[in-house]
mmCIF file of C-alpha atoms and ligand atoms in Angstrom:
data_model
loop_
_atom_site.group_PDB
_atom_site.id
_atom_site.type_symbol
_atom_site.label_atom_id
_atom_site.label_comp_id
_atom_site.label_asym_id
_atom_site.label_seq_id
_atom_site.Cartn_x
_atom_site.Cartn_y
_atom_site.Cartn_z
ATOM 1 C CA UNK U 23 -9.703 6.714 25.977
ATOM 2 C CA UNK U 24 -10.889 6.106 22.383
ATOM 3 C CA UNK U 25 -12.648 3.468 20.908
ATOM 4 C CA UNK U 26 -12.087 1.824 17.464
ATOM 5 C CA UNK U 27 -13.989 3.572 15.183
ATOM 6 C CA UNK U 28 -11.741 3.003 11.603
ATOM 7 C CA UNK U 29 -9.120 0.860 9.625
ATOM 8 C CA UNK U 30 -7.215 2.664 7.313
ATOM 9 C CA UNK U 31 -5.423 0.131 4.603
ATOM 10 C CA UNK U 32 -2.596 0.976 2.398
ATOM 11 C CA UNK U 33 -2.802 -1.451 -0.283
ATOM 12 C CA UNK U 34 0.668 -2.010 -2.327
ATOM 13 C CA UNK U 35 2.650 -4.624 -0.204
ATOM 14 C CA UNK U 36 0.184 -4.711 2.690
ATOM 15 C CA UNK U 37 -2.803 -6.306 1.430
ATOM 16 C CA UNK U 38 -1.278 -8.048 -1.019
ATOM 17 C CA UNK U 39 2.841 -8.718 -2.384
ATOM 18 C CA UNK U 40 1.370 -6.568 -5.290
ATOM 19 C CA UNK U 41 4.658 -4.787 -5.847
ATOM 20 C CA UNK U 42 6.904 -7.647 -6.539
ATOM 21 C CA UNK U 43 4.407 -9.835 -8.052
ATOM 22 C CA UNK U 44 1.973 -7.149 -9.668
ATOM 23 C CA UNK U 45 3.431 -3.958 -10.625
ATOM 24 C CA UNK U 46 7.411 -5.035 -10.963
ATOM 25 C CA UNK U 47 6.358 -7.226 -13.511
ATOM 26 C CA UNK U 48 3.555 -5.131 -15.349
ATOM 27 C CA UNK U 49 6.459 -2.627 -15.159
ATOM 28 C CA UNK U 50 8.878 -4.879 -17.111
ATOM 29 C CA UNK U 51 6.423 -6.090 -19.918
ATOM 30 C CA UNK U 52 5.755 -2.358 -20.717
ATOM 31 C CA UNK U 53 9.487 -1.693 -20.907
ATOM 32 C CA UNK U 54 9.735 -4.536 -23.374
ATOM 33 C CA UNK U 55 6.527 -3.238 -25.288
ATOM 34 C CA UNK U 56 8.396 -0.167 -26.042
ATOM 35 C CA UNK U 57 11.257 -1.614 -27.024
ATOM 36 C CA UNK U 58 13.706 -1.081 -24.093
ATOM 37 C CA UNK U 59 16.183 -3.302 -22.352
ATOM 38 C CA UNK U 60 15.585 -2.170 -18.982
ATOM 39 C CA UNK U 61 14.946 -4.795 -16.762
ATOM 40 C CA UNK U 62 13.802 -4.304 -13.055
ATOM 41 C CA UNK U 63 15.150 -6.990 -10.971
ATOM 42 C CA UNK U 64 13.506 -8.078 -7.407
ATOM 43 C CA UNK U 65 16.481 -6.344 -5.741
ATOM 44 C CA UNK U 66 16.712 -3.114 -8.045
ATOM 45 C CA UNK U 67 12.837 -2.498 -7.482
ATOM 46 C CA UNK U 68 13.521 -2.771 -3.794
ATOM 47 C CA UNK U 69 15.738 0.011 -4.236
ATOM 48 C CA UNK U 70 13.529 2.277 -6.724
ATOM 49 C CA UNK U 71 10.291 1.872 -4.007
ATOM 50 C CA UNK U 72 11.715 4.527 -2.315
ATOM 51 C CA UNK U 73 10.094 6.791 -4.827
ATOM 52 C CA UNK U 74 6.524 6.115 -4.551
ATOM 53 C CA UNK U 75 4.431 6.529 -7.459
ATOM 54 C CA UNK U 76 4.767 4.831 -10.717
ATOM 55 C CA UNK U 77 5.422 8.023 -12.893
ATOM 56 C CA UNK U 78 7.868 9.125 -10.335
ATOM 57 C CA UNK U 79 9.610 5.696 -10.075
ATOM 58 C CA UNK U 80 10.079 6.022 -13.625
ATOM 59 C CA UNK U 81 11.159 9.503 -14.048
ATOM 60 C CA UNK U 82 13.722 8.381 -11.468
ATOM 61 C CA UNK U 83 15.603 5.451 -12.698
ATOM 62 C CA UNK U 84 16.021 7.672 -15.923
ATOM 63 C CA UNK U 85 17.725 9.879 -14.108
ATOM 64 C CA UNK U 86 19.713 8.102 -12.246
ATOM 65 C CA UNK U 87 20.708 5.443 -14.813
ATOM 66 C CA UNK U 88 19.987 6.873 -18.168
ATOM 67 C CA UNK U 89 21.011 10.204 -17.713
ATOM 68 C CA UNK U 90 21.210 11.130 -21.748
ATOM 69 C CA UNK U 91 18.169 9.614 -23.148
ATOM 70 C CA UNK U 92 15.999 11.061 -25.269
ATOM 71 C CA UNK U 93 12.110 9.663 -25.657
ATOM 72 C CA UNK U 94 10.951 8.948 -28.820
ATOM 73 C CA UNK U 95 8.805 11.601 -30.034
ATOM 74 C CA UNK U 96 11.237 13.914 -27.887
ATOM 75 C CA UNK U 97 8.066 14.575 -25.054
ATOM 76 C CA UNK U 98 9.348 13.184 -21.630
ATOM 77 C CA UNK U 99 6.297 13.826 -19.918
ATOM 78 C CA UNK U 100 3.484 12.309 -22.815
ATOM 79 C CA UNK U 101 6.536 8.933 -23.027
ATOM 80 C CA UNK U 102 6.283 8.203 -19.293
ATOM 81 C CA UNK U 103 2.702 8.689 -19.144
ATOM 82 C CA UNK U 104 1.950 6.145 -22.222
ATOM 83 C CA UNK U 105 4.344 3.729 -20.544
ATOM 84 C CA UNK U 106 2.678 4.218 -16.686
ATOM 85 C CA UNK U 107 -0.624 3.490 -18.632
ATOM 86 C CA UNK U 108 0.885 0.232 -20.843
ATOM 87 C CA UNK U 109 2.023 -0.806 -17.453
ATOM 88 C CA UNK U 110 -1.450 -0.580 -15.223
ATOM 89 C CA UNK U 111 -2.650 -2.391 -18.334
ATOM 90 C CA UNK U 112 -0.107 -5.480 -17.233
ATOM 91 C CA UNK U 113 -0.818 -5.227 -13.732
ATOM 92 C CA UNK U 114 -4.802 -5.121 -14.336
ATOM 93 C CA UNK U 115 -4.275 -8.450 -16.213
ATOM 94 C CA UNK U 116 -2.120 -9.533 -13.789
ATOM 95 C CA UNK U 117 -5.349 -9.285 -11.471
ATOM 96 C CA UNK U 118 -7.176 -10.777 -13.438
ATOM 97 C CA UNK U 119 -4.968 -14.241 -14.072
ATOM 98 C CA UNK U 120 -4.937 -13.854 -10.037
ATOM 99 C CA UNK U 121 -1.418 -13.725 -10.314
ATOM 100 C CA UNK U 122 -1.187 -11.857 -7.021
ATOM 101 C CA UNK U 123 -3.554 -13.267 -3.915
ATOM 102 C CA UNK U 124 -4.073 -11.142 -1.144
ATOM 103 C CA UNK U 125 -1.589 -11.596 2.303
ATOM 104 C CA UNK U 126 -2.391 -13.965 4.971
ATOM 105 C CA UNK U 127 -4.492 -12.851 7.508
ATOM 106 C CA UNK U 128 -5.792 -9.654 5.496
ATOM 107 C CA UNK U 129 -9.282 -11.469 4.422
ATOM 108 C CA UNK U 130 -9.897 -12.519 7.879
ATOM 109 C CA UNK U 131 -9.649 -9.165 9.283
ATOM 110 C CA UNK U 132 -11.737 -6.849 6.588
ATOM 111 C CA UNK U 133 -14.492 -9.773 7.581
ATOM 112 C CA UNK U 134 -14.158 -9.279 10.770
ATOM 113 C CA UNK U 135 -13.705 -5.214 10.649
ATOM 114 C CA UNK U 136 -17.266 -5.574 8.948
ATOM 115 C CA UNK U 137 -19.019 -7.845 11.222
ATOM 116 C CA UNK U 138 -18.062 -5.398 14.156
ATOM 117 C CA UNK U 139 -19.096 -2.390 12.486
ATOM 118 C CA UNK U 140 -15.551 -1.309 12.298
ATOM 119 C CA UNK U 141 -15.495 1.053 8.998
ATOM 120 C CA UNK U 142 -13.352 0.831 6.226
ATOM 121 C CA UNK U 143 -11.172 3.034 3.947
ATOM 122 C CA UNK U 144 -7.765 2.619 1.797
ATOM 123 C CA UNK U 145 -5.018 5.633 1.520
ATOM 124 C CA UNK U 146 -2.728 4.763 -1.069
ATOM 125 C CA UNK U 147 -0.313 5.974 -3.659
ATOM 126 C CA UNK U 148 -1.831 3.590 -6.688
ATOM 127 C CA UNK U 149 -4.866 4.585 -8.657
ATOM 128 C CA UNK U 150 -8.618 3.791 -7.887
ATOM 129 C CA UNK U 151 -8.536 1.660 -11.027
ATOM 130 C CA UNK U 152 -5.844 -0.712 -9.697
ATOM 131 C CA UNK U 153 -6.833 -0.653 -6.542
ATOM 132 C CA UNK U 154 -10.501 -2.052 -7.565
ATOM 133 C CA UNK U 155 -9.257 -4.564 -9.831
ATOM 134 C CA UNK U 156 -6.877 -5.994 -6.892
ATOM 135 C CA UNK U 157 -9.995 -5.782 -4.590
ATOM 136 C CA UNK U 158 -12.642 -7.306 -7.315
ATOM 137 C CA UNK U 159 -9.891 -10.012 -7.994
ATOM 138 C CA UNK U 160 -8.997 -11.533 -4.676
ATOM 139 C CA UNK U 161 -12.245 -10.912 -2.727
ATOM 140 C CA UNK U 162 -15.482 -10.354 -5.551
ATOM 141 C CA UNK U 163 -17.049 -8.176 -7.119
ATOM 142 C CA UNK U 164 -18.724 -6.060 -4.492
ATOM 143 C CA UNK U 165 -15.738 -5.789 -2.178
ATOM 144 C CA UNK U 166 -15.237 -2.205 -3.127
ATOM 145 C CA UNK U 167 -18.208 -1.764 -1.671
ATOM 146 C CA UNK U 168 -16.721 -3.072 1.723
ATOM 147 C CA UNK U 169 -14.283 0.529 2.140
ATOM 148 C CA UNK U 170 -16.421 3.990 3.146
ATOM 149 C CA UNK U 171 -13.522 6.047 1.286
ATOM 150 C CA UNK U 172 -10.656 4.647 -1.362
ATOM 151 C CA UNK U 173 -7.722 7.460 -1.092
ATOM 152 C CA UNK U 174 -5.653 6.846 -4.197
ATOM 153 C CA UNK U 175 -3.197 7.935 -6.171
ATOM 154 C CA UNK U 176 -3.255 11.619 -8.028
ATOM 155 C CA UNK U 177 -6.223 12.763 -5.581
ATOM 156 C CA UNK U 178 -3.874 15.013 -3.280
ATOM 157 C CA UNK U 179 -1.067 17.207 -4.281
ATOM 158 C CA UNK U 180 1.348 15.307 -2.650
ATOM 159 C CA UNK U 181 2.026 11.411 -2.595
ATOM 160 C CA UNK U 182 3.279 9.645 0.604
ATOM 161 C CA UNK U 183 5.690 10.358 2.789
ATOM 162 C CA UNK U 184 3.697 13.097 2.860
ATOM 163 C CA UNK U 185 -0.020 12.999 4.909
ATOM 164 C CA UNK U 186 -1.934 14.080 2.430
ATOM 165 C CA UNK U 187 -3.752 11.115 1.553
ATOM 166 C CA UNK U 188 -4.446 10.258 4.854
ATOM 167 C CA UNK U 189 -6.059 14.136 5.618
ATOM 168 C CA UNK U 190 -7.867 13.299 2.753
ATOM 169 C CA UNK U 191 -9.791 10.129 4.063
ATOM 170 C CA UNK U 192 -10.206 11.319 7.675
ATOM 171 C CA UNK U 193 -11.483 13.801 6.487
ATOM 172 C CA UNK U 194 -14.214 12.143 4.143
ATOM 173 C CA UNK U 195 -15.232 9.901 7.051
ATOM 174 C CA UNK U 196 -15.622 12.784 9.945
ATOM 175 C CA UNK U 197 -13.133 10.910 11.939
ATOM 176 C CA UNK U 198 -10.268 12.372 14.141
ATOM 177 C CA UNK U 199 -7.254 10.556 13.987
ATOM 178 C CA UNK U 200 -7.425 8.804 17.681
ATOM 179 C CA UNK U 201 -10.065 6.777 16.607
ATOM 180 C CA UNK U 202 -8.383 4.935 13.911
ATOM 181 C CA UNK U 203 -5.399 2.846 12.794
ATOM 182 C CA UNK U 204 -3.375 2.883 9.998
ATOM 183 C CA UNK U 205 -2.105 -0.432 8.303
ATOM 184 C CA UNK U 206 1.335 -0.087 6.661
ATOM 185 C CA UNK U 207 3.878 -1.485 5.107
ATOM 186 C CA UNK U 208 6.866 0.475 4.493
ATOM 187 C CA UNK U 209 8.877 3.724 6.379
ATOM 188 C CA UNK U 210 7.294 5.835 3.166
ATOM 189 C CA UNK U 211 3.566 5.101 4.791
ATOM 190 C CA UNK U 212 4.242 5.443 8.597
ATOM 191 C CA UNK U 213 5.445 8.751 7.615
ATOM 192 C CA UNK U 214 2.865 9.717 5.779
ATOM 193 C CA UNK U 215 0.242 7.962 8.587
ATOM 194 C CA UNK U 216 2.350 9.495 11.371
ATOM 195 C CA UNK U 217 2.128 12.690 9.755
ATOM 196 C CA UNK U 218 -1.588 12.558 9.886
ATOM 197 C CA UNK U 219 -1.208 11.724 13.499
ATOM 198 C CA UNK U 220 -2.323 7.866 13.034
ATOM 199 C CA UNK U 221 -1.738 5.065 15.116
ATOM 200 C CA UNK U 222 0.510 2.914 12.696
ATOM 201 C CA UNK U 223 0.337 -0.859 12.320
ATOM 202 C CA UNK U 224 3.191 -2.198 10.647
ATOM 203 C CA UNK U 225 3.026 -5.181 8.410
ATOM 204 C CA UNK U 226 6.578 -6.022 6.867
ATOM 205 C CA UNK U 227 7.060 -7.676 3.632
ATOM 206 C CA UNK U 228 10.447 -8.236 1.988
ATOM 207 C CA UNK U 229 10.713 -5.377 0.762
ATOM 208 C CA UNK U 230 10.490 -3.399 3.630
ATOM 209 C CA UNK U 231 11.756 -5.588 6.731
ATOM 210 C CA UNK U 232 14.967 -3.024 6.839
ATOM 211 C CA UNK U 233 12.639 0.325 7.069
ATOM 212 C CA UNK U 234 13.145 2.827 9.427
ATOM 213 C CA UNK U 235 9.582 2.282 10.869
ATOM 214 C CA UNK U 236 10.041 5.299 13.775
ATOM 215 C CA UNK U 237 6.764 6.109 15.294
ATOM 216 C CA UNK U 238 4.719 2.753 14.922
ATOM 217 C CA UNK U 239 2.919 1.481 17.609
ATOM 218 C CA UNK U 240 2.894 -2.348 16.596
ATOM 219 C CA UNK U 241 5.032 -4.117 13.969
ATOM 220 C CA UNK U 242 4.821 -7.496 12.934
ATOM 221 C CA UNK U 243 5.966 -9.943 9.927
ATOM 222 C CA UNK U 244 2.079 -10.062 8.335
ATOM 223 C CA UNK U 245 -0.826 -10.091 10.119
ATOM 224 C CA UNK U 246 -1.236 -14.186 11.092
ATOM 225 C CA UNK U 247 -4.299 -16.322 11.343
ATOM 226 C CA UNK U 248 -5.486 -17.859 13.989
ATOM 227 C CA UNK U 249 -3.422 -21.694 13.455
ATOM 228 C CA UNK U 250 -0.259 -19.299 11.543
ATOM 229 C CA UNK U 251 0.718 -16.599 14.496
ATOM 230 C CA UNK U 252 2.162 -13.443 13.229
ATOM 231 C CA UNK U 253 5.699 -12.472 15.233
ATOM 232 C CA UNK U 254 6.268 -9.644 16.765
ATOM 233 C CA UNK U 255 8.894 -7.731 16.180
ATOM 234 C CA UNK U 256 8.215 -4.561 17.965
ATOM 235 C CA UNK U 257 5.177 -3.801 20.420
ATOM 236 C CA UNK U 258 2.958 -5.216 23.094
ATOM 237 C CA UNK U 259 0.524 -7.792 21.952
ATOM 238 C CA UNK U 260 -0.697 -9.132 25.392
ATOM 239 C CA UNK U 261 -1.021 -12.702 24.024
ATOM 240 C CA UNK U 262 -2.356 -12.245 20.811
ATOM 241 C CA UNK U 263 -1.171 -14.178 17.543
ATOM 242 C CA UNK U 264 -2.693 -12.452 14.702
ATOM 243 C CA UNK U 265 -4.212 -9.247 14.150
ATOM 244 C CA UNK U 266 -7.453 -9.067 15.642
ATOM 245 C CA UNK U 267 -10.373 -5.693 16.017
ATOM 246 C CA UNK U 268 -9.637 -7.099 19.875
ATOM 247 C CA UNK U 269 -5.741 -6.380 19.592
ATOM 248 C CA UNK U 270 -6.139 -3.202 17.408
ATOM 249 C CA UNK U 271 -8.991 -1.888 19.758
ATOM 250 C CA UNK U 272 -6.752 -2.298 22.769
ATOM 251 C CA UNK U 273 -4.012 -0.139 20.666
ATOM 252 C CA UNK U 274 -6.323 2.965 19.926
ATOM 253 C CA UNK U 275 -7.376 2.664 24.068
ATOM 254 C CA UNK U 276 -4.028 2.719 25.368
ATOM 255 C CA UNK U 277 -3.592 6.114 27.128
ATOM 256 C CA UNK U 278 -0.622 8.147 24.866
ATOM 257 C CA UNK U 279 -2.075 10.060 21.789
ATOM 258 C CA UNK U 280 0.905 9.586 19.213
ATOM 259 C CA UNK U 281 0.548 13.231 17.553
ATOM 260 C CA UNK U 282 2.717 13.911 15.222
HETATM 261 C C1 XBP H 322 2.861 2.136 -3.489
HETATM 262 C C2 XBP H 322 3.371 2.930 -4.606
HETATM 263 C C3 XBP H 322 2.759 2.842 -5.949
HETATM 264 C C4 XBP H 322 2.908 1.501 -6.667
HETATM 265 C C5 XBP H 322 2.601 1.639 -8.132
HETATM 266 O O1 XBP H 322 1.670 2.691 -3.052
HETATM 267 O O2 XBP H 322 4.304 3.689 -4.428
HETATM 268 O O3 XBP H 322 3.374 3.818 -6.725
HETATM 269 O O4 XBP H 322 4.244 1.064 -6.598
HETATM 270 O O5 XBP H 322 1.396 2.273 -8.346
HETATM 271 P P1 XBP H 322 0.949 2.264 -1.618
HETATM 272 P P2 XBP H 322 1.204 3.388 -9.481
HETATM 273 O O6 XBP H 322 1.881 1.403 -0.826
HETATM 274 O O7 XBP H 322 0.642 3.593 -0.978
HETATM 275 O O8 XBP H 322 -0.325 1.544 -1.993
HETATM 276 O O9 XBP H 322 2.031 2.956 -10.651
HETATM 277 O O10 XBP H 322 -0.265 3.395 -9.767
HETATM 278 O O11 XBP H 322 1.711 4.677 -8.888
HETATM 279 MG MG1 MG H 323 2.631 0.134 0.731
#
């Protein structure tokens, strides 16, 4: 039987609706920067999310839906780079107009993860950079402080599905895999946290409330406060109505080591 030891947070769409609200957006004012009329609608970008990464995500709907164009300047790589960079520049200011809060229930928890000397970390596909200003934004200035290890972005070879972020962190923090939880969002990250052989707590946003989530231990519609209960829609809570270190230390006990 193991006890608690980590949380391990992805951060686009599970701490915060940073995707639709954050990077969407940023995505579209760099688009019109350049001089382009494409336009990433809600229910396009749902569609494109299935490529993680923002290079990738671009180099993907150019593909698929401008097959014949030709950057200016005639580099493809140097053009998506300088418009992955103009948007980050949106989504940082973004941040900083607090355009995108963090999700209900997510504050609650990293206090109390702290207070009971649960440690911290974040695997994700974003960079460092965004993922401090979305930290430094919605919870001050030293909250970067709060996470052991911040997994992000072009740090492993491979972006999720695959594990490699998540190899990457446990491995930082000494930890074995049956000691900690994973918090997700989307079928991309309990892959990739399954992969690693993680626990998976699913949080479902919009976005993702139609993934194949195959393999998670818990899911549930965000992660509730104490007067707004989360619902369950797959998993044994025994009572609870938000997640709590109580619930999530009762997952990482229960006898069945998901392995990969
Ligand atoms: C989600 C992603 C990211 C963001 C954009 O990552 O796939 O690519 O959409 O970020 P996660 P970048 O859920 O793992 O946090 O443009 O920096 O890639
Ligand atoms: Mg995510």
């Amino acid at each position: 039987m193991s006890k608690l030891a980590a949380l391990l947070f992805d951060v686009d769409g599970t701490l915060a609706d940073t995707e639709r609200d954050g990077h969407r957006v940023a995505f579209n004012r760099a688009f019109a920067e350049a001089g382009l009329d494409w336009e990433w609608s809600d229910g396009l970008y749902g569609e494109l999310l299935a490529v993680t990464g923002g290079k990738e995500r671009i180099r993907h709907y150019m593909e698929r839906f401008h097959g014949g164009f030709s950057p200016p300047g005639g580099c493809l790589d140097s053009f998506v780079a300088g418009l992955h960079a103009a948007k980050n520049r949106h989504y940082i200011r973004l941040l900083e107009e607090g355009a995108v809060p963090l999700r209900c229930g997510v504050e609650r928890l990293l206090r109390q993860a702290r207070a009971e000397g649960v440690r911290l970390a974040i695997a994700t596909t974003t960079s460092h950079e965004n993922v401090a200003a979305l930290l430094h934004h919605t919870l001050g200035p030293d909250a970067e402080s709060w996470f052991e290890v911040i997994g992000a972005g072009d740090v492993v070879a491979d972006k999720k599905p695959a594990p490699d972020i998540y190899h990457y962190v446990l491995e930082r923090m000494r930890l074995s895999p049956d000691e900690c939880i994973a918090i997700e969002d989307s079928a991309n990250g309990v892959r990739a946290a399954r992969g690693a052989g993680l626990r998976t707590v699913i949080t479902v946003n919009e976005y993702t409330r139609r993934d194949d989530f195959d393999g998670a231990t818990l899911i549930v519609d965000g992660m509730g406060e104490p007067g707004r209960p989360f619902s369950v829609l797959k998993g044994e809570v025994n009572g609870a109505t938000c997640l709590d270190i109580k619930l999530l230390g009762r997952l990482v006990a229960a006898p069945g080591h998901p392995a990969s």
